[in-house]
JSON list of C-alpha atoms in Angstrom, two decimals:
[
{"chain": "A", "resi": 94, "resn": "MET", "atom": "CA", "xyz": [58.50, -2.01, 81.36]},
{"chain": "A", "resi": 95, "resn": "SER", "atom": "CA", "xyz": [57.21, 0.97, 79.38]},
{"chain": "A", "resi": 96, "resn": "ILE", "atom": "CA", "xyz": [58.37, 2.59, 76.16]},
{"chain": "A", "resi": 97, "resn": "THR", "atom": "CA", "xyz": [60.47, 5.73, 76.58]},
{"chain": "A", "resi": 98, "resn": "LYS", "atom": "CA", "xyz": [61.79, 6.53, 73.11]},
{"chain": "A", "resi": 99, "resn": "PRO", "atom": "CA", "xyz": [59.65, 7.75, 70.19]},
{"chain": "A", "resi": 100, "resn": "ASN", "atom": "CA", "xyz": [58.94, 5.07, 67.61]},
{"chain": "A", "resi": 101, "resn": "ASN", "atom": "CA", "xyz": [57.99, 6.28, 64.15]},
{"chain": "A", "resi": 102, "resn": "LYS", "atom": "CA", "xyz": [56.86, 2.77, 63.34]},
{"chain": "A", "resi": 103, "resn": "PHE", "atom": "CA", "xyz": [54.00, 3.12, 65.84]},
{"chain": "A", "resi": 104, "resn": "LEU", "atom": "CA", "xyz": [52.55, 6.01, 63.87]},
{"chain": "A", "resi": 105, "resn": "LEU", "atom": "CA", "xyz": [52.94, 4.03, 60.67]},
{"chain": "A", "resi": 106, "resn": "ILE", "atom": "CA", "xyz": [51.22, 1.03, 62.27]},
{"chain": "A", "resi": 107, "resn": "PHE", "atom": "CA", "xyz": [48.35, 3.26, 63.34]},
{"chain": "A", "resi": 108, "resn": "ILE", "atom": "CA", "xyz": [47.89, 4.70, 59.84]},
{"chain": "A", "resi": 109, "resn": "LEU", "atom": "CA", "xyz": [48.19, 1.34, 58.09]},
{"chain": "A", "resi": 110, "resn": "VAL", "atom": "CA", "xyz": [45.73, -0.45, 60.38]},
{"chain": "A", "resi": 111, "resn": "ILE", "atom": "CA", "xyz": [43.21, 2.38, 60.03]},
{"chain": "A", "resi": 112, "resn": "ALA", "atom": "CA", "xyz": [43.61, 2.09, 56.25]},
{"chain": "A", "resi": 113, "resn": "ILE", "atom": "CA", "xyz": [43.16, -1.69, 56.35]},
{"chain": "A", "resi": 114, "resn": "GLN", "atom": "CA", "xyz": [40.07, -1.30, 58.51]},
{"chain": "A", "resi": 115, "resn": "GLN", "atom": "CA", "xyz": [38.50, 1.22, 56.14]},
{"chain": "A", "resi": 116, "resn": "ILE", "atom": "CA", "xyz": [39.37, -0.75, 53.01]},
{"chain": "A", "resi": 117, "resn": "SER", "atom": "CA", "xyz": [38.10, -4.03, 54.45]},
{"chain": "A", "resi": 118, "resn": "SER", "atom": "CA", "xyz": [34.87, -2.35, 55.58]},
{"chain": "A", "resi": 119, "resn": "PHE", "atom": "CA", "xyz": [34.42, -0.89, 52.09]},
{"chain": "A", "resi": 120, "resn": "ILE", "atom": "CA", "xyz": [34.91, -4.31, 50.52]},
{"chain": "A", "resi": 121, "resn": "ILE", "atom": "CA", "xyz": [32.43, -5.87, 52.95]},
{"chain": "A", "resi": 122, "resn": "ASP", "atom": "CA", "xyz": [29.88, -3.20, 52.02]},
{"chain": "A", "resi": 123, "resn": "GLN", "atom": "CA", "xyz": [30.45, -3.69, 48.30]},
{"chain": "A", "resi": 124, "resn": "LEU", "atom": "CA", "xyz": [29.96, -7.44, 48.66]},
{"chain": "A", "resi": 125, "resn": "ASN", "atom": "CA", "xyz": [26.74, -6.80, 50.60]},
{"chain": "A", "resi": 126, "resn": "PHE", "atom": "CA", "xyz": [28.16, -8.42, 53.72]},
{"chain": "A", "resi": 127, "resn": "GLU", "atom": "CA", "xyz": [27.56, -5.37, 55.92]},
{"chain": "A", "resi": 128, "resn": "ASN", "atom": "CA", "xyz": [24.76, -7.26, 57.70]},
{"chain": "A", "resi": 129, "resn": "ASP", "atom": "CA", "xyz": [26.68, -10.52, 57.88]},
{"chain": "A", "resi": 130, "resn": "HIS", "atom": "CA", "xyz": [27.64, -10.43, 61.54]},
{"chain": "A", "resi": 131, "resn": "TYR", "atom": "CA", "xyz": [29.86, -13.49, 61.26]},
{"chain": "A", "resi": 132, "resn": "MET", "atom": "CA", "xyz": [31.91, -11.68, 58.61]},
{"chain": "A", "resi": 133, "resn": "LEU", "atom": "CA", "xyz": [32.12, -8.56, 60.79]},
{"chain": "A", "resi": 134, "resn": "LEU", "atom": "CA", "xyz": [33.30, -10.68, 63.73]},
{"chain": "A", "resi": 135, "resn": "ILE", "atom": "CA", "xyz": [35.99, -12.28, 61.57]},
{"chain": "A", "resi": 136, "resn": "GLN", "atom": "CA", "xyz": [37.09, -8.83, 60.39]},
{"chain": "A", "resi": 137, "resn": "GLN", "atom": "CA", "xyz": [37.44, -7.67, 63.99]},
{"chain": "A", "resi": 138, "resn": "ILE", "atom": "CA", "xyz": [39.48, -10.69, 65.03]},
{"chain": "A", "resi": 139, "resn": "ILE", "atom": "CA", "xyz": [41.80, -10.23, 62.06]},
{"chain": "A", "resi": 140, "resn": "LEU", "atom": "CA", "xyz": [42.34, -6.54, 62.85]},
{"chain": "A", "resi": 141, "resn": "ILE", "atom": "CA", "xyz": [43.28, -7.29, 66.46]},
{"chain": "A", "resi": 142, "resn": "PHE", "atom": "CA", "xyz": [45.60, -10.06, 65.29]},
{"chain": "A", "resi": 143, "resn": "LEU", "atom": "CA", "xyz": [47.25, -7.73, 62.77]},
{"chain": "A", "resi": 144, "resn": "LEU", "atom": "CA", "xyz": [47.77, -5.09, 65.45]},
{"chain": "A", "resi": 145, "resn": "GLY", "atom": "CA", "xyz": [49.48, -7.58, 67.73]},
{"chain": "A", "resi": 146, "resn": "ILE", "atom": "CA", "xyz": [51.74, -8.87, 64.98]},
{"chain": "A", "resi": 147, "resn": "ALA", "atom": "CA", "xyz": [52.57, -5.35, 63.78]},
{"chain": "A", "resi": 148, "resn": "VAL", "atom": "CA", "xyz": [53.57, -4.17, 67.26]},
{"chain": "A", "resi": 149, "resn": "LYS", "atom": "CA", "xyz": [55.78, -7.19, 67.91]},
{"chain": "A", "resi": 150, "resn": "LYS", "atom": "CA", "xyz": [57.35, -7.75, 64.50]},
{"chain": "A", "resi": 151, "resn": "PHE", "atom": "CA", "xyz": [57.35, -4.33, 62.83]},
{"chain": "A", "resi": 152, "resn": "GLY", "atom": "CA", "xyz": [57.35, -2.08, 65.89]},
{"chain": "A", "resi": 153, "resn": "LYS", "atom": "CA", "xyz": [59.87, -4.31, 67.69]},
{"chain": "A", "resi": 154, "resn": "THR", "atom": "CA", "xyz": [57.92, -3.85, 70.91]},
{"chain": "A", "resi": 155, "resn": "LYS", "atom": "CA", "xyz": [56.68, -6.38, 73.43]},
{"chain": "A", "resi": 156, "resn": "LEU", "atom": "CA", "xyz": [52.94, -6.30, 74.02]},
{"chain": "A", "resi": 157, "resn": "SER", "atom": "CA", "xyz": [53.66, -6.04, 77.75]},
{"chain": "A", "resi": 158, "resn": "GLN", "atom": "CA", "xyz": [55.24, -2.64, 77.07]},
{"chain": "A", "resi": 159, "resn": "ILE", "atom": "CA", "xyz": [51.87, -1.25, 76.03]},
{"chain": "A", "resi": 160, "resn": "GLY", "atom": "CA", "xyz": [49.89, -2.92, 78.81]},
{"chain": "A", "resi": 161, "resn": "ILE", "atom": "CA", "xyz": [49.00, -6.35, 77.42]},
{"chain": "A", "resi": 162, "resn": "TYR", "atom": "CA", "xyz": [50.41, -9.07, 79.64]},
{"chain": "A", "resi": 163, "resn": "SER", "atom": "CA", "xyz": [49.40, -12.34, 81.26]},
{"chain": "A", "resi": 164, "resn": "TRP", "atom": "CA", "xyz": [47.35, -12.41, 84.46]},
{"chain": "A", "resi": 165, "resn": "GLN", "atom": "CA", "xyz": [50.24, -13.67, 86.61]},
{"chain": "A", "resi": 166, "resn": "ASN", "atom": "CA", "xyz": [52.20, -10.55, 85.73]},
{"chain": "A", "resi": 167, "resn": "TRP", "atom": "CA", "xyz": [49.46, -8.16, 86.82]},
{"chain": "A", "resi": 168, "resn": "SER", "atom": "CA", "xyz": [50.02, -6.14, 89.97]},
{"chain": "A", "resi": 169, "resn": "LYS", "atom": "CA", "xyz": [47.67, -6.79, 92.88]},
{"chain": "A", "resi": 170, "resn": "LYS", "atom": "CA", "xyz": [46.22, -3.32, 92.43]},
{"chain": "A", "resi": 171, "resn": "ASN", "atom": "CA", "xyz": [45.35, -3.94, 88.78]},
{"chain": "A", "resi": 172, "resn": "LYS", "atom": "CA", "xyz": [43.79, -7.30, 89.62]},
{"chain": "A", "resi": 173, "resn": "TRP", "atom": "CA", "xyz": [41.60, -5.81, 92.33]},
{"chain": "A", "resi": 174, "resn": "ILE", "atom": "CA", "xyz": [40.60, -2.90, 90.10]},
{"chain": "A", "resi": 175, "resn": "LEU", "atom": "CA", "xyz": [39.44, -5.30, 87.39]},
{"chain": "A", "resi": 176, "resn": "LEU", "atom": "CA", "xyz": [37.59, -7.61, 89.77]},
{"chain": "A", "resi": 177, "resn": "ILE", "atom": "CA", "xyz": [35.88, -4.85, 91.74]},
{"chain": "A", "resi": 178, "resn": "VAL", "atom": "CA", "xyz": [35.16, -2.19, 89.13]},
{"chain": "A", "resi": 179, "resn": "THR", "atom": "CA", "xyz": [34.04, -4.46, 86.27]},
{"chain": "A", "resi": 180, "resn": "PRO", "atom": "CA", "xyz": [30.87, -5.72, 88.02]},
{"chain": "A", "resi": 181, "resn": "ILE", "atom": "CA", "xyz": [30.06, -2.11, 88.92]},
{"chain": "A", "resi": 182, "resn": "VAL", "atom": "CA", "xyz": [30.46, -1.08, 85.27]},
{"chain": "A", "resi": 183, "resn": "ILE", "atom": "CA", "xyz": [28.14, -3.91, 84.20]},
{"chain": "A", "resi": 184, "resn": "MET", "atom": "CA", "xyz": [25.54, -2.94, 86.80]},
{"chain": "A", "resi": 185, "resn": "ILE", "atom": "CA", "xyz": [25.63, 0.72, 85.75]},
{"chain": "A", "resi": 186, "resn": "PHE", "atom": "CA", "xyz": [25.14, -0.14, 82.09]},
{"chain": "A", "resi": 187, "resn": "SER", "atom": "CA", "xyz": [22.49, -2.74, 82.94]},
{"chain": "A", "resi": 188, "resn": "PHE", "atom": "CA", "xyz": [20.51, -0.17, 84.90]},
{"chain": "A", "resi": 189, "resn": "THR", "atom": "CA", "xyz": [20.98, 2.55, 82.28]},
{"chain": "A", "resi": 190, "resn": "PHE", "atom": "CA", "xyz": [19.96, 0.31, 79.39]},
{"chain": "A", "resi": 191, "resn": "PHE", "atom": "CA", "xyz": [17.48, -1.88, 81.26]},
{"chain": "A", "resi": 192, "resn": "SER", "atom": "CA", "xyz": [14.75, -1.37, 78.65]},
{"chain": "A", "resi": 193, "resn": "ARG", "atom": "CA", "xyz": [17.03, -2.67, 75.90]},
{"chain": "A", "resi": 194, "resn": "THR", "atom": "CA", "xyz": [17.98, -5.70, 77.94]},
{"chain": "A", "resi": 195, "resn": "GLU", "atom": "CA", "xyz": [14.34, -6.41, 78.72]},
{"chain": "A", "resi": 196, "resn": "ILE", "atom": "CA", "xyz": [13.36, -6.34, 75.05]},
{"chain": "A", "resi": 197, "resn": "LEU", "atom": "CA", "xyz": [16.19, -8.71, 74.20]},
{"chain": "A", "resi": 198, "resn": "ILE", "atom": "CA", "xyz": [15.09, -11.15, 76.90]},
{"chain": "A", "resi": 199, "resn": "ASN", "atom": "CA", "xyz": [11.63, -11.18, 75.36]},
{"chain": "A", "resi": 200, "resn": "HIS", "atom": "CA", "xyz": [13.08, -12.09, 71.95]},
{"chain": "A", "resi": 201, "resn": "SER", "atom": "CA", "xyz": [14.89, -15.33, 72.65]},
{"chain": "A", "resi": 202, "resn": "GLU", "atom": "CA", "xyz": [15.10, -16.04, 68.92]},
{"chain": "A", "resi": 203, "resn": "LEU", "atom": "CA", "xyz": [17.83, -13.39, 68.73]},
{"chain": "A", "resi": 204, "resn": "PHE", "atom": "CA", "xyz": [20.10, -15.08, 71.27]},
{"chain": "A", "resi": 205, "resn": "ALA", "atom": "CA", "xyz": [22.13, -17.05, 68.71]},
{"chain": "A", "resi": 206, "resn": "ILE", "atom": "CA", "xyz": [22.94, -14.17, 66.37]},
{"chain": "A", "resi": 207, "resn": "GLY", "atom": "CA", "xyz": [22.97, -11.84, 69.36]},
{"chain": "A", "resi": 208, "resn": "SER", "atom": "CA", "xyz": [25.93, -13.63, 70.89]},
{"chain": "A", "resi": 209, "resn": "ILE", "atom": "CA", "xyz": [27.90, -13.04, 67.68]},
{"chain": "A", "resi": 210, "resn": "ILE", "atom": "CA", "xyz": [26.93, -9.37, 67.55]},
{"chain": "A", "resi": 211, "resn": "LEU", "atom": "CA", "xyz": [27.74, -8.74, 71.20]},
{"chain": "A", "resi": 212, "resn": "LEU", "atom": "CA", "xyz": [31.07, -10.56, 70.95]},
{"chain": "A", "resi": 213, "resn": "ARG", "atom": "CA", "xyz": [31.98, -8.49, 67.93]},
{"chain": "A", "resi": 214, "resn": "GLU", "atom": "CA", "xyz": [31.10, -5.25, 69.72]},
{"chain": "A", "resi": 215, "resn": "PHE", "atom": "CA", "xyz": [33.09, -6.34, 72.77]},
{"chain": "A", "resi": 216, "resn": "LEU", "atom": "CA", "xyz": [36.16, -7.08, 70.65]},
{"chain": "A", "resi": 217, "resn": "TYR", "atom": "CA", "xyz": [35.66, -3.81, 68.80]},
{"chain": "A", "resi": 218, "resn": "GLY", "atom": "CA", "xyz": [35.98, -1.96, 72.11]},
{"chain": "A", "resi": 219, "resn": "PHE", "atom": "CA", "xyz": [39.23, -3.74, 72.86]},
{"chain": "A", "resi": 220, "resn": "TYR", "atom": "CA", "xyz": [40.46, -3.04, 69.33]},
{"chain": "A", "resi": 221, "resn": "GLN", "atom": "CA", "xyz": [39.80, 0.68, 69.74]},
{"chain": "A", "resi": 222, "resn": "GLU", "atom": "CA", "xyz": [41.75, 0.79, 72.99]},
{"chain": "A", "resi": 223, "resn": "PHE", "atom": "CA", "xyz": [44.59, -1.18, 71.45]},
{"chain": "A", "resi": 224, "resn": "LEU", "atom": "CA", "xyz": [44.77, 1.18, 68.47]},
{"chain": "A", "resi": 225, "resn": "TYR", "atom": "CA", "xyz": [44.08, 4.58, 70.01]},
{"chain": "A", "resi": 226, "resn": "ARG", "atom": "CA", "xyz": [45.44, 4.18, 73.52]},
{"chain": "A", "resi": 227, "resn": "GLY", "atom": "CA", "xyz": [48.02, 1.42, 73.16]},
{"chain": "A", "resi": 228, "resn": "ILE", "atom": "CA", "xyz": [49.47, 2.65, 69.87]},
{"chain": "A", "resi": 229, "resn": "LEU", "atom": "CA", "xyz": [48.58, 6.29, 69.22]},
{"chain": "A", "resi": 230, "resn": "GLN", "atom": "CA", "xyz": [48.45, 7.65, 72.78]},
{"chain": "A", "resi": 231, "resn": "THR", "atom": "CA", "xyz": [51.62, 5.83, 73.78]},
{"chain": "A", "resi": 232, "resn": "GLU", "atom": "CA", "xyz": [53.49, 7.39, 70.89]},
{"chain": "A", "resi": 233, "resn": "LEU", "atom": "CA", "xyz": [52.11, 10.92, 71.22]},
{"chain": "A", "resi": 234, "resn": "VAL", "atom": "CA", "xyz": [52.70, 11.04, 74.97]},
{"chain": "A", "resi": 235, "resn": "LYS", "atom": "CA", "xyz": [56.35, 10.17, 74.36]},
{"chain": "A", "resi": 236, "resn": "ARG", "atom": "CA", "xyz": [56.63, 12.93, 71.79]},
{"chain": "A", "resi": 237, "resn": "TRP", "atom": "CA", "xyz": [54.57, 15.74, 73.30]},
{"chain": "A", "resi": 238, "resn": "GLY", "atom": "CA", "xyz": [54.05, 14.92, 76.95]},
{"chain": "A", "resi": 239, "resn": "VAL", "atom": "CA", "xyz": [51.05, 13.64, 78.89]},
{"chain": "A", "resi": 240, "resn": "TRP", "atom": "CA", "xyz": [48.51, 16.42, 78.46]},
{"chain": "A", "resi": 241, "resn": "ILE", "atom": "CA", "xyz": [49.05, 17.19, 74.79]},
{"chain": "A", "resi": 242, "resn": "GLY", "atom": "CA", "xyz": [49.59, 13.54, 73.87]},
{"chain": "A", "resi": 243, "resn": "ILE", "atom": "CA", "xyz": [46.40, 12.38, 75.57]},
{"chain": "A", "resi": 244, "resn": "THR", "atom": "CA", "xyz": [44.34, 15.31, 74.26]},
{"chain": "A", "resi": 245, "resn": "VAL", "atom": "CA", "xyz": [45.44, 14.93, 70.65]},
{"chain": "A", "resi": 246, "resn": "SER", "atom": "CA", "xyz": [45.05, 11.15, 70.60]},
{"chain": "A", "resi": 247, "resn": "ASN", "atom": "CA", "xyz": [41.60, 11.47, 72.13]},
{"chain": "A", "resi": 248, "resn": "LEU", "atom": "CA", "xyz": [40.60, 14.10, 69.57]},
{"chain": "A", "resi": 249, "resn": "VAL", "atom": "CA", "xyz": [41.62, 11.68, 66.82]},
{"chain": "A", "resi": 250, "resn": "PHE", "atom": "CA", "xyz": [39.64, 8.95, 68.58]},
{"chain": "A", "resi": 251, "resn": "THR", "atom": "CA", "xyz": [36.57, 11.18, 68.87]},
{"chain": "A", "resi": 252, "resn": "PHE", "atom": "CA", "xyz": [36.51, 12.87, 65.48]},
{"chain": "A", "resi": 253, "resn": "GLY", "atom": "CA", "xyz": [38.32, 10.23, 63.43]},
{"chain": "A", "resi": 254, "resn": "PRO", "atom": "CA", "xyz": [36.85, 7.46, 61.28]},
{"chain": "A", "resi": 255, "resn": "GLU", "atom": "CA", "xyz": [35.72, 5.39, 64.28]},
{"chain": "A", "resi": 256, "resn": "HIS", "atom": "CA", "xyz": [32.93, 7.78, 65.23]},
{"chain": "A", "resi": 257, "resn": "PHE", "atom": "CA", "xyz": [32.60, 10.59, 62.69]},
{"chain": "A", "resi": 258, "resn": "HIS", "atom": "CA", "xyz": [30.58, 8.43, 60.32]},
{"chain": "A", "resi": 259, "resn": "PHE", "atom": "CA", "xyz": [28.02, 7.71, 63.03]},
{"chain": "A", "resi": 260, "resn": "TYR", "atom": "CA", "xyz": [27.65, 11.05, 64.77]},
{"chain": "A", "resi": 261, "resn": "LYS", "atom": "CA", "xyz": [28.39, 13.57, 62.01]},
{"chain": "A", "resi": 262, "resn": "SER", "atom": "CA", "xyz": [26.97, 16.85, 63.37]},
{"chain": "A", "resi": 263, "resn": "ASN", "atom": "CA", "xyz": [25.72, 15.41, 66.66]},
{"chain": "A", "resi": 264, "resn": "LEU", "atom": "CA", "xyz": [27.66, 17.54, 69.14]},
{"chain": "A", "resi": 265, "resn": "VAL", "atom": "CA", "xyz": [26.22, 15.74, 72.15]},
{"chain": "A", "resi": 266, "resn": "GLY", "atom": "CA", "xyz": [27.42, 12.43, 70.75]},
{"chain": "A", "resi": 267, "resn": "PHE", "atom": "CA", "xyz": [30.88, 13.85, 70.13]},
{"chain": "A", "resi": 268, "resn": "ALA", "atom": "CA", "xyz": [31.01, 15.32, 73.65]},
{"chain": "A", "resi": 269, "resn": "PHE", "atom": "CA", "xyz": [30.05, 11.98, 75.18]},
{"chain": "A", "resi": 270, "resn": "ILE", "atom": "CA", "xyz": [32.66, 10.08, 73.17]},
{"chain": "A", "resi": 271, "resn": "PHE", "atom": "CA", "xyz": [35.35, 12.66, 73.97]},
{"chain": "A", "resi": 272, "resn": "CYS", "atom": "CA", "xyz": [34.69, 12.60, 77.72]},
{"chain": "A", "resi": 273, "resn": "LEU", "atom": "CA", "xyz": [34.53, 8.82, 77.86]},
{"chain": "A", "resi": 274, "resn": "GLY", "atom": "CA", "xyz": [37.68, 8.56, 75.76]},
{"chain": "A", "resi": 275, "resn": "LEU", "atom": "CA", "xyz": [39.44, 11.03, 78.03]},
{"chain": "A", "resi": 276, "resn": "LEU", "atom": "CA", "xyz": [38.55, 8.90, 81.04]},
{"chain": "A", "resi": 277, "resn": "PHE", "atom": "CA", "xyz": [39.92, 5.77, 79.37]},
{"chain": "A", "resi": 278, "resn": "SER", "atom": "CA", "xyz": [43.03, 7.70, 78.32]},
{"chain": "A", "resi": 279, "resn": "PHE", "atom": "CA", "xyz": [43.93, 8.77, 81.84]},
{"chain": "A", "resi": 280, "resn": "LEU", "atom": "CA", "xyz": [43.09, 5.37, 83.31]},
{"chain": "A", "resi": 281, "resn": "TYR", "atom": "CA", "xyz": [45.36, 3.74, 80.77]},
{"chain": "A", "resi": 282, "resn": "TYR", "atom": "CA", "xyz": [48.14, 6.22, 81.45]},
{"chain": "A", "resi": 283, "resn": "ARG", "atom": "CA", "xyz": [47.75, 5.79, 85.21]},
{"chain": "A", "resi": 284, "resn": "PHE", "atom": "CA", "xyz": [47.55, 1.99, 85.43]},
{"chain": "A", "resi": 285, "resn": "LYS", "atom": "CA", "xyz": [49.36, 0.95, 82.23]},
{"chain": "A", "resi": 286, "resn": "ASN", "atom": "CA", "xyz": [46.90, -1.90, 81.71]},
{"chain": "A", "resi": 287, "resn": "LEU", "atom": "CA", "xyz": [45.32, -2.04, 78.27]},
{"chain": "A", "resi": 288, "resn": "ILE", "atom": "CA", "xyz": [43.35, -5.21, 78.93]},
{"chain": "A", "resi": 289, "resn": "THR", "atom": "CA", "xyz": [41.29, -3.69, 81.75]},
{"chain": "A", "resi": 290, "resn": "ILE", "atom": "CA", "xyz": [40.47, -0.57, 79.73]},
{"chain": "A", "resi": 291, "resn": "GLY", "atom": "CA", "xyz": [39.67, -2.72, 76.71]},
{"chain": "A", "resi": 292, "resn": "ILE", "atom": "CA", "xyz": [37.27, -4.85, 78.75]},
{"chain": "A", "resi": 293, "resn": "TRP", "atom": "CA", "xyz": [35.44, -1.79, 80.09]},
{"chain": "A", "resi": 294, "resn": "HIS", "atom": "CA", "xyz": [35.24, -0.25, 76.63]},
{"chain": "A", "resi": 295, "resn": "GLY", "atom": "CA", "xyz": [34.00, -3.56, 75.26]},
{"chain": "A", "resi": 296, "resn": "ILE", "atom": "CA", "xyz": [31.27, -3.74, 77.90]},
{"chain": "A", "resi": 297, "resn": "GLY", "atom": "CA", "xyz": [30.17, -0.23, 76.95]},
{"chain": "A", "resi": 298, "resn": "ASN", "atom": "CA", "xyz": [30.02, -1.20, 73.29]},
{"chain": "A", "resi": 299, "resn": "VAL", "atom": "CA", "xyz": [27.93, -4.26, 74.12]},
{"chain": "A", "resi": 300, "resn": "PHE", "atom": "CA", "xyz": [25.27, -2.22, 75.89]},
{"chain": "A", "resi": 301, "resn": "ILE", "atom": "CA", "xyz": [25.32, 0.91, 73.72]},
{"chain": "A", "resi": 302, "resn": "ASP", "atom": "CA", "xyz": [25.90, -0.44, 70.22]},
{"chain": "A", "resi": 303, "resn": "GLY", "atom": "CA", "xyz": [25.38, -4.20, 70.44]},
{"chain": "A", "resi": 304, "resn": "LEU", "atom": "CA", "xyz": [22.01, -4.06, 72.18]},
{"chain": "A", "resi": 305, "resn": "GLY", "atom": "CA", "xyz": [21.02, -1.20, 69.89]},
{"chain": "A", "resi": 306, "resn": "ILE", "atom": "CA", "xyz": [21.56, -3.43, 66.86]},
{"chain": "A", "resi": 307, "resn": "LEU", "atom": "CA", "xyz": [19.59, -6.25, 68.44]},
{"chain": "A", "resi": 308, "resn": "ILE", "atom": "CA", "xyz": [16.72, -3.93, 69.33]},
{"chain": "A", "resi": 309, "resn": "SER", "atom": "CA", "xyz": [16.54, -2.83, 65.69]},
{"chain": "A", "resi": 310, "resn": "MET", "atom": "CA", "xyz": [16.42, -6.47, 64.63]},
{"chain": "A", "resi": 311, "resn": "ALA", "atom": "CA", "xyz": [13.69, -7.19, 67.18]},
{"chain": "A", "resi": 312, "resn": "ILE", "atom": "CA", "xyz": [11.60, -4.30, 65.87]},
{"chain": "A", "resi": 313, "resn": "LEU", "atom": "CA", "xyz": [12.01, -5.48, 62.28]},
{"chain": "A", "resi": 314, "resn": "ASN", "atom": "CA", "xyz": [10.91, -8.96, 63.29]}
]
């Protein structure tokens, strides 16, 4: 079952969670915990938890209505898509970032902290899909239609606080994020399954950002 009526509370949830994310990140920086990966993992778990609670309690919406539901309620098509495409996604990223993976393998001392970093990046990908596709895109599509809703939500995703701080004037970086976000947006709209899109986004984060962090740590060591 999908949502058909506009819900102003969804927009409020989006704004409030973004604010909480930014404030909590600022506090972590001020307390010099920005390199404490356990703290960053805890922050990510809390944000996802808050999103789920906000949607159910404040937004009065079942998580299944935005594409988060138990495996037994998945359609056969969605199950096969996850099981077939996910290994392909992993292979593509593994091939593309083989040099990063190779360096990590040669630095076994990073495995312990690496697992925390990679888990955090994976959850961050799911969080982004939950927030920008599950919340923002769902609401804007109801208000403005598919094309405008997806485009605007993806522009916010691309140029908003999630990426602007990292890419700034890097137009290539923005173009990559926009195109990838657009792909996720249409896949989410087509299959109505936030978990699958969140997993794929999480895998991308693991290889692009997570391994990048570990490579920096390996170089410093």
